[in-house]
N, CA and C of each residue as an Amber inpcrd file, in Angstrom:
protein
   477
   0.8310000  -1.1810000   0.0000000   0.0000000   0.0000000   0.0000000
   0.8780000   1.2480000   0.0000000   0.3560000   2.2730000  -0.6000000
   1.0450000   3.5620000  -0.6040000   0.0050000   4.6350000  -0.3240000
   0.3230000   5.5330000   0.6080000  -0.6050000   6.5830000   0.9990000
  -0.0640000   7.9450000   0.5850000  -0.9800000   8.8140000   0.1940000
  -0.6320000  10.1660000  -0.2150000  -1.8300000  11.0470000   0.0780000
  -1.6270000  12.3390000   0.0070000  -2.6610000  13.3100000   0.3660000
  -3.1300000  14.0570000  -0.8710000  -4.4560000  14.1870000  -1.0240000
  -5.0370000  14.9890000  -2.0930000  -5.8100000  16.1190000  -1.4280000
  -5.4820000  17.3610000  -1.7900000  -6.1320000  18.5420000  -1.2080000
  -6.8550000  19.3160000  -2.3040000  -8.0720000  19.7160000  -1.9980000
  -8.8610000  20.5160000  -2.9320000  -8.9750000  21.9250000  -2.3820000
  -8.5390000  22.8900000  -3.1750000  -8.6820000  24.3020000  -2.8200000
  -9.8890000  24.8100000  -3.5990000 -10.9910000  25.0330000  -2.8960000
 -12.2110000  25.4870000  -3.5660000 -12.2330000  26.9950000  -3.7700000
 -11.4800000  27.7180000  -2.9460000 -11.4400000  29.1800000  -3.0720000
 -10.7620000  29.5840000  -4.3830000  -9.6050000  28.9750000  -4.6390000
  -8.8650000  29.1740000  -5.8970000  -8.7490000  27.7920000  -6.5310000
  -9.7570000  27.3470000  -7.2500000  -9.8630000  25.9460000  -7.6570000
  -8.5640000  25.3150000  -8.1500000  -8.0380000  24.4340000  -7.3080000
  -6.8110000  23.7080000  -7.5960000  -6.8610000  22.3890000  -6.8460000
  -6.2170000  21.3780000  -7.3990000  -6.0700000  20.0900000  -6.7230000
  -4.5810000  19.8750000  -6.4970000  -4.1960000  19.7100000  -5.2380000
  -2.7950000  19.4800000  -4.8760000  -2.6170000  18.0450000  -4.4070000
  -1.5340000  17.4140000  -4.8600000  -1.1930000  16.0650000  -4.4250000
   0.1230000  16.1630000  -3.6570000   0.1030000  15.6830000  -2.4110000
   1.2990000  15.6940000  -1.5660000   1.7040000  14.2330000  -1.3800000
   2.8340000  13.8520000  -1.9990000   3.2800000  12.4600000  -2.0240000
   4.7330000  12.3950000  -1.5680000   5.0150000  11.4900000  -0.6490000
   6.3700000  11.3840000  -0.0910000   7.3640000  10.7100000  -1.0320000
   6.8900000  10.1320000  -2.1240000   7.7880000   9.4540000  -3.0600000
   8.3400000  10.4630000  -4.0680000   9.6420000  10.4450000  -4.2280000
  10.3430000  11.3750000  -5.1240000  10.5090000  10.7310000  -6.4920000
   9.8530000  11.2820000  -7.4760000   9.9410000  10.7370000  -8.8280000
  11.1220000  11.2900000  -9.6220000  11.8150000  12.2950000  -9.1030000
  12.9530000  12.8820000  -9.8250000  14.1210000  11.9100000  -9.9340000
  14.1820000  10.9330000  -9.0310000  15.3200000  10.0200000  -9.0220000
  15.2510000   8.9910000 -10.1350000  14.1310000   8.9090000 -10.8540000
  13.9710000   7.8390000 -11.8260000  15.0240000   7.8760000 -12.9280000
  15.6370000   9.0150000 -13.1840000  16.6760000   9.0980000 -14.2060000
  17.8840000   8.2440000 -13.8310000  18.0880000   8.0250000 -12.5270000
  19.2480000   7.2790000 -12.0600000  18.9700000   5.7850000 -11.8990000
  17.7590000   5.3580000 -12.2130000  17.3750000   3.9710000 -11.9880000
  17.7090000   3.0810000 -13.1730000  17.8030000   1.7890000 -12.9020000
  17.9680000   0.8120000 -13.9730000  16.6490000   0.7200000 -14.7360000
  16.7050000   0.1560000 -15.9370000  15.5240000   0.1080000 -16.7940000
  14.3290000  -0.5600000 -16.0970000  14.5290000  -1.7020000 -15.4540000
  13.4240000  -2.4080000 -14.7960000  12.8270000  -1.5550000 -13.6800000
  13.6870000  -0.8690000 -12.9260000  13.1990000  -0.0020000 -11.8480000
  12.4520000   1.2010000 -12.4230000  12.9410000   1.7210000 -13.5470000
  12.2790000   2.8560000 -14.2010000  10.8710000   2.4670000 -14.6450000
  10.7270000   1.2430000 -15.1590000   9.4120000   0.7740000 -15.5940000
   8.4580000   0.6670000 -14.4010000   8.9470000   0.1610000 -13.2730000
   8.1240000   0.1020000 -12.0590000   7.7460000   1.5030000 -11.6100000
   8.6900000   2.4140000 -11.6820000   8.4680000   3.7990000 -11.2950000
   7.4010000   4.4440000 -12.1740000   7.4800000   4.2060000 -13.4730000
   6.4980000   4.7570000 -14.3930000   5.1170000   4.1770000 -14.1270000
   5.0570000   2.8920000 -13.7560000   3.7750000   2.2770000 -13.4040000
   3.2190000   2.9300000 -12.1490000   4.0910000   3.2240000 -11.1920000
   3.6500000   3.9040000  -9.9630000   3.0390000   5.2610000 -10.3070000
   3.6990000   6.0220000 -11.1630000   3.2000000   7.3410000 -11.5380000
   1.8430000   7.2050000 -12.2290000   1.7200000   6.2470000 -13.1320000
   0.4550000   6.0290000 -13.8350000  -0.6420000   5.6380000 -12.8450000
  -0.3500000   4.7150000 -11.9180000  -1.3280000   4.2990000 -10.9050000
  -1.7440000   5.4740000 -10.0320000  -0.7680000   6.2840000  -9.6290000
  -1.0610000   7.4420000  -8.7920000  -1.9760000   8.4150000  -9.5300000
  -1.6670000   8.6940000 -10.7850000  -2.4970000   9.6050000 -11.5700000
  -3.9320000   9.0920000 -11.6760000  -4.0760000   7.7890000 -11.9210000
  -5.4120000   7.2030000 -12.0120000  -6.1690000   7.3430000 -10.6830000
  -5.4860000   7.1000000  -9.5820000  -6.1280000   7.2160000  -8.2700000
  -6.5440000   8.6560000  -7.9710000  -5.6770000   9.5900000  -8.2840000
  -5.9930000  11.0040000  -8.0400000  -7.1900000  11.4210000  -8.8930000
  -7.2410000  10.9680000 -10.1330000  -8.3730000  11.3070000 -10.9990000
  -9.6780000  10.6910000 -10.4900000  -9.5910000   9.4990000  -9.9010000
 -10.7820000   8.8830000  -9.2840000 -11.2540000   9.7100000  -8.0950000
 -10.3050000  10.1580000  -7.2700000 -10.6640000  10.9970000  -6.1170000
 -11.3170000  12.2850000  -6.6070000 -10.7280000  12.8890000  -7.6360000
 -11.3150000  14.1110000  -8.2010000 -12.7380000  13.8520000  -8.6850000
 -12.9370000  12.7470000  -9.3760000 -14.2610000  12.3840000  -9.8960000
 -15.2830000  12.2570000  -8.7600000 -14.9260000  11.5250000  -7.7190000
 -15.8540000  11.3120000  -6.6040000 -16.1130000  12.6120000  -5.8330000
 -15.0810000  13.4170000  -5.6610000 -15.2720000  14.6860000  -4.9560000
 -16.1670000  15.6190000  -5.7790000 -15.9480000  15.6560000  -7.0860000
 -16.7900000  16.4870000  -7.9460000 -18.2400000  16.0000000  -7.9130000
 -18.4460000  14.6850000  -7.8760000 -19.8050000  14.1520000  -7.7590000
 -20.4480000  14.5850000  -6.4420000 -19.6600000  14.5660000  -5.3800000
 -20.1870000  15.0370000  -4.0920000 -20.5660000  16.5180000  -4.1810000
 -19.6660000  17.3300000  -4.7290000 -19.9580000  18.7620000  -4.8700000
 -21.2410000  18.9750000  -5.6740000 -21.4040000  18.1950000  -6.7340000
 -22.6090000  18.3050000  -7.5550000 -23.8490000  17.9350000  -6.7350000
 -23.7340000  16.8930000  -5.9090000 -24.8920000  16.4340000  -5.1240000
 -25.3560000  17.4670000  -4.0980000 -24.4400000  18.3360000  -3.6600000
 -24.8190000  19.3810000  -2.6980000 -25.0170000  20.7350000  -3.3920000
 -24.9460000  20.7310000  -4.7220000 -25.2010000  21.9460000  -5.4830000
 -24.1100000  22.9970000  -5.3780000 -22.8630000  22.5830000  -5.2280000
 -21.7570000  23.5340000  -5.1010000 -21.4710000  24.2060000  -6.4360000
 -21.2400000  25.5050000  -6.4120000 -21.0300000  26.2860000  -7.6420000
 -19.7050000  25.9820000  -8.3410000 -18.7350000  25.4150000  -7.6530000
 -17.4100000  25.1650000  -8.2470000 -17.2700000  23.7430000  -8.7990000
 -18.3720000  22.9960000  -8.8690000 -18.3080000  21.6000000  -9.3120000
 -17.6070000  21.4440000 -10.6470000 -18.0450000  22.1520000 -11.6510000
 -17.4800000  21.9720000 -12.9920000 -16.0280000  22.4350000 -13.0570000
 -15.6780000  23.4490000 -12.2850000 -14.2970000  23.9430000 -12.2770000
 -13.3670000  22.8950000 -11.6660000 -13.7830000  22.2910000 -10.5540000
 -12.9750000  21.2410000  -9.9170000 -12.8720000  20.0290000 -10.8320000
 -13.9730000  19.6720000 -11.4710000 -13.9750000  18.5050000 -12.3610000
 -12.9610000  18.6770000 -13.5030000 -12.6970000  19.9090000 -13.9070000
 -11.7900000  20.1840000 -15.0310000 -10.3340000  20.3900000 -14.6070000
 -10.0570000  20.4350000 -13.3150000  -8.7020000  20.7250000 -12.8410000
  -7.7400000  19.5710000 -13.1000000  -6.5160000  19.9150000 -13.4810000
  -5.4260000  18.9490000 -13.5770000  -4.6870000  18.9780000 -12.2450000
  -4.5330000  17.8260000 -11.5990000  -3.8470000  17.8100000 -10.3040000
  -2.4170000  18.3370000 -10.4060000  -2.0080000  19.0510000  -9.3630000
  -0.6660000  19.6350000  -9.2900000   0.0890000  18.9200000  -8.1670000
   1.2550000  18.3720000  -8.4860000   2.0480000  17.6280000  -7.5160000
   2.9440000  18.6010000  -6.7590000   2.8710000  18.5890000  -5.4450000
   3.6710000  19.4700000  -4.5940000   5.0840000  18.8950000  -4.4890000
   6.0700000  19.7350000  -4.7320000   7.4700000  19.3010000  -4.6120000
   7.8740000  19.3160000  -3.1390000   8.4660000  18.2110000  -2.6910000
   8.8890000  18.0810000  -1.3050000  10.4030000  17.9010000  -1.2360000
  11.0670000  18.7460000  -0.4710000  12.5250000  18.6310000  -0.3170000
  12.9130000  17.3180000   0.3580000  12.0810000  16.8110000   1.2300000
  12.3980000  15.6360000   2.0450000  11.8760000  14.3320000   1.4380000
  11.3570000  14.3750000   0.2110000  10.7940000  13.1720000  -0.4020000
  11.8530000  12.0820000  -0.5030000  11.3920000  10.8410000  -0.4880000
  12.2850000   9.6880000  -0.5510000  11.9770000   8.9050000  -1.8150000
  12.7890000   7.9400000  -2.1150000  12.4670000   7.0560000  -3.2210000
  12.3210000   5.6420000  -2.6820000  11.1780000   5.0440000  -2.9300000
  10.9740000   3.6400000  -2.5860000  10.5280000   3.3720000  -1.1650000
  10.3380000   4.3860000  -0.3330000   9.9100000   4.1580000   1.0510000
   8.3850000   4.1350000   1.1190000   7.8030000   3.0750000   0.5740000
   6.3550000   2.9370000   0.5610000   5.8420000   2.5180000   1.9430000
   6.6690000   1.8020000   2.6900000   6.2570000   1.2730000   3.9960000
   5.8090000   2.3840000   4.9330000   6.5200000   3.4840000   4.9400000
   6.2080000   4.5570000   5.8770000   5.4100000   5.6960000   5.2480000
   4.8570000   5.4500000   4.0670000   4.1070000   6.5070000   3.3870000
   2.9090000   6.9780000   4.2150000   2.3340000   6.1000000   5.0220000
   1.2130000   6.4960000   5.8820000   1.6360000   7.4910000   6.9440000
   2.8420000   7.3250000   7.4760000   3.3590000   8.2630000   8.4800000
   3.6190000   9.6200000   7.8240000   4.2490000   9.5980000   6.6540000
   4.4620000  10.8520000   5.9220000   3.1160000  11.5330000   5.6640000
   2.1200000  10.7560000   5.1800000   0.8340000  11.3420000   4.8460000
   0.1660000  11.9630000   6.0750000   0.2160000  11.2830000   7.2160000
  -0.4110000  11.8390000   8.4190000   0.2650000  13.1420000   8.8260000
   1.5860000  13.2070000   8.7050000   2.2990000  14.4490000   9.0120000
   1.9230000  15.5520000   8.0190000   1.8080000  15.1780000   6.7470000
   1.3970000  16.1510000   5.7360000  -0.0100000  16.6720000   6.0460000
  -0.8980000  15.7830000   6.4960000  -2.2570000  16.2070000   6.8490000
  -2.2430000  17.2040000   8.0070000  -1.3410000  17.0060000   8.9450000
  -1.2360000  17.9170000  10.0980000  -0.7300000  19.2990000   9.7080000
   0.1230000  19.3580000   8.6950000   0.8760000  20.5890000   8.4640000
   0.6320000  21.2870000   7.1340000  -0.0230000  20.6310000   6.1730000
  -0.1510000  21.2200000   4.8360000  -1.1330000  22.3860000   4.8330000
  -0.6980000  23.4820000   4.2600000  -1.5450000  24.6620000   4.0690000
  -1.4110000  25.0690000   2.6040000  -2.5090000  25.0970000   1.8870000
  -2.4830000  25.3860000   0.4540000  -1.7730000  26.7000000   0.1570000
  -2.0260000  27.7340000   0.9600000  -1.4240000  29.0310000   0.6460000
   0.0970000  29.0320000   0.8090000   0.6480000  28.0080000   1.4290000
   2.1060000  27.8890000   1.5690000   2.6620000  26.7700000   0.7040000
   1.9550000  26.4090000  -0.3360000   2.3030000  25.2690000  -1.1780000
   3.7230000  25.3590000  -1.7180000   4.1560000  26.5200000  -2.1260000
   5.5030000  26.6570000  -2.7120000   6.6080000  26.4200000  -1.6910000
   6.3780000  26.7870000  -0.4510000   7.4030000  26.6460000   0.5830000
   6.9350000  25.7100000   1.6890000   6.2510000  24.6420000   1.3070000
   5.6900000  23.7210000   2.2870000   6.7930000  23.0660000   3.1170000
   6.6800000  23.2040000   4.4080000   7.6100000  22.5870000   5.3580000
   6.8060000  21.8740000   6.4360000   7.2050000  20.6620000   6.7430000
   6.5310000  19.9440000   7.8230000   7.5290000  19.4460000   8.8600000
   8.7740000  19.8870000   8.7430000   9.7630000  19.5680000   9.7550000
  10.6380000  18.3600000   9.4870000  10.4420000  17.6690000   8.3630000
  11.2720000  16.4990000   8.0920000  12.6770000  16.8990000   7.6680000
  13.6400000  16.1420000   8.1710000  15.0260000  16.2820000   7.7130000
  15.0950000  15.7620000   6.2740000  16.2010000  16.0090000   5.6070000
  16.3430000  15.6210000   4.2090000  16.7270000  14.1660000   4.0100000
  16.5550000  13.3470000   4.9940000  16.8570000  11.9250000   4.8750000
  17.8070000  11.4820000   5.9670000  18.3230000  10.2830000   5.8130000
  19.3040000   9.7580000   6.7440000  18.7420000   9.4160000   8.1150000
  19.6580000   9.3210000   9.0780000  19.3090000   8.8980000  10.4330000
  18.3350000   9.8570000  11.1120000  18.4810000  11.1520000  10.8620000
  17.5990000  12.1210000  11.5080000  16.1510000  11.9360000  11.0470000
  15.9450000  11.7390000   9.7470000  14.5840000  11.5240000   9.2520000
  14.0260000  10.2070000   9.7890000  14.8540000   9.1670000   9.8800000
  14.3970000   7.8870000  10.4430000  13.9530000   8.0590000  11.8850000
  14.6880000   8.8520000  12.6540000  14.3210000   9.1180000  14.0480000
  13.0070000   9.9050000  14.1190000  12.8430000  10.8610000  13.2210000
  11.5920000  11.6270000  13.1730000  10.4100000  10.7110000  12.8600000
  10.5830000   9.8020000  11.9140000   9.5140000   8.8640000  11.5620000
   9.1690000   7.9600000  12.7420000  10.1800000   7.4740000  13.4530000
   9.9500000   6.6260000  14.6270000   9.1650000   7.3890000  15.6960000
   9.5520000   8.6100000  15.9360000   8.8690000   9.4470000  16.9210000
   7.4110000   9.6780000  16.5230000   7.1700000   9.9400000  15.2390000
   5.8030000  10.1570000  14.7670000   4.9810000   8.8660000  14.8500000
   5.5920000   7.7200000  14.5760000   4.8780000   6.4450000  14.7050000
   4.3610000   6.2740000  16.1270000   5.2120000   6.5570000  17.0920000
   4.8150000   6.4370000  18.5000000   3.6950000   7.4160000  18.8280000
   3.8370000   8.6380000  18.3750000   2.8360000   9.6770000  18.6390000
   1.4850000   9.2920000  18.0560000   1.4670000   8.8850000  16.7840000
   0.2060000   8.5480000  16.1270000  -0.4120000   7.2860000  16.7250000
   0.4190000   6.2860000  17.0430000  -0.1080000   5.0560000  17.6460000
  -0.7580000   5.3560000  18.9920000  -0.1010000   6.1730000  19.8050000
  -0.6650000   6.5290000  21.1140000  -1.9890000   7.2670000  20.9480000
  -2.0380000   8.2130000  20.0280000  -3.2800000   8.9760000  19.8180000
  -4.4150000   8.0750000  19.3390000  -4.1100000   7.1390000  18.4580000
  -5.1360000   6.2330000  17.9500000  -5.6110000   5.2870000  19.0500000
  -4.6450000   4.6820000  19.7580000  -5.0030000   3.7060000  20.7910000
  -5.7510000   4.3320000  21.9600000  -5.4200000   5.5660000  22.3030000
  -6.0290000   6.2070000  23.4640000  -7.1500000   7.1800000  23.0940000
  -7.5780000   7.1550000  21.8470000  -8.6610000   8.0230000  21.3890000
  -9.9940000   7.6040000  22.0050000 -10.8460000   8.5770000  22.2550000
 -12.1920000   8.2810000  22.7550000 -12.9810000   7.4370000  21.7530000
 -12.6230000   7.4930000  20.4820000 -13.3120000   6.7220000  19.4520000
 -12.9460000   5.2410000  19.4860000 -11.8620000   4.8920000  20.1520000
 -11.4110000   3.5040000  20.2310000 -12.2150000   2.7810000  21.3110000
 -13.0200000   1.7980000  20.9130000 -13.8630000   1.0980000  21.8890000
 -13.0460000   0.2480000  22.8650000 -11.7960000  -0.0230000  22.5440000
 -10.9210000  -0.7850000  23.4330000  -9.9960000   0.1120000  24.2550000
 -10.2440000   1.3970000  24.2210000  -9.3860000   2.3680000  24.9100000
  -9.1970000   2.0180000  26.3870000 -10.2650000   1.6840000  27.0780000
 -10.1910000   1.3520000  28.4970000  -9.2830000   0.1640000  28.7580000
  -9.3910000  -0.8710000  27.9240000  -8.5390000  -2.0550000  28.0780000
  -7.0690000  -1.7020000  27.8620000  -6.8210000  -0.8720000  26.8650000
  -5.4400000  -0.4670000  26.5590000  -4.8810000   0.3800000  27.6910000
  -5.6640000   1.3300000  28.1900000  -5.2270000   2.1760000  29.3060000
  -4.9200000   1.3270000  30.5290000  -5.7300000   0.2910000  30.7610000
  -5.5200000  -0.6050000  31.9140000  -4.1870000  -1.3480000  31.7880000
  -3.8990000  -1.8610000  30.5930000  -2.6290000  -2.5730000  30.3590000
  -1.4540000  -1.6280000  30.5700000  -1.5680000  -0.4050000  30.0640000
  -0.4930000   0.5820000  30.2310000  -0.2860000   0.8690000  31.7170000
  -1.3810000   1.0290000  32.4490000  -1.2880000   1.3150000  33.8800000
  -0.6380000   0.1650000  34.6320000  -0.9990000  -1.0820000  34.2580000
  -0.4210000  -2.2680000  34.9230000   1.0620000  -2.4240000  34.6310000
   1.4650000  -2.1060000  33.4040000   2.8530000  -2.3400000  32.9860000
   3.7490000  -1.1240000  33.2120000   3.1680000  -0.0150000  33.5470000
   3.9730000   1.1870000  33.7490000   4.1670000   1.9450000  32.4680000
   5.2290000   2.6990000  32.3850000   5.5180000   3.5530000  31.2520000
   5.7220000   2.7640000  29.9690000   5.1330000   3.2470000  28.8820000
   5.3190000   2.6380000  27.5690000   6.5550000   3.2360000  26.9350000
   7.4180000   2.3790000  26.3820000   8.6580000   2.8670000  25.7580000
   8.5310000   2.9200000  24.2770000
């Protein structure tokens, strides 16, 4: 699975795609890897167009005036300085961080605090995994929250 963020700006009709995978590196890949990369780009484009289609249908169902404008928009991919190549496993963590921090009006200079790779970015991802897991497990929406809180209390501090 690969996760990415699609944002719709209805004020200034635009569709932004925030994806942690860096497609610029494909020039340095072997032919077989380049073909996989191109398939990824094609799959991503198809998925984004499906999201656009469903969102436009929703806008139409509620009588929104920008329906036809959104339906005609070509998605714009946001360039990320910290993007990686091939790290599909942690794409959900990247996406959740992007959801927390993305602001359309700052699209050109979007920053969410990630280092440019290496050990520091790995540490940031680990820290975010812990943060998001704790929030999900201890959320009021989690019907097992009480059981989880009890286990944490019995075992002491979670590391």
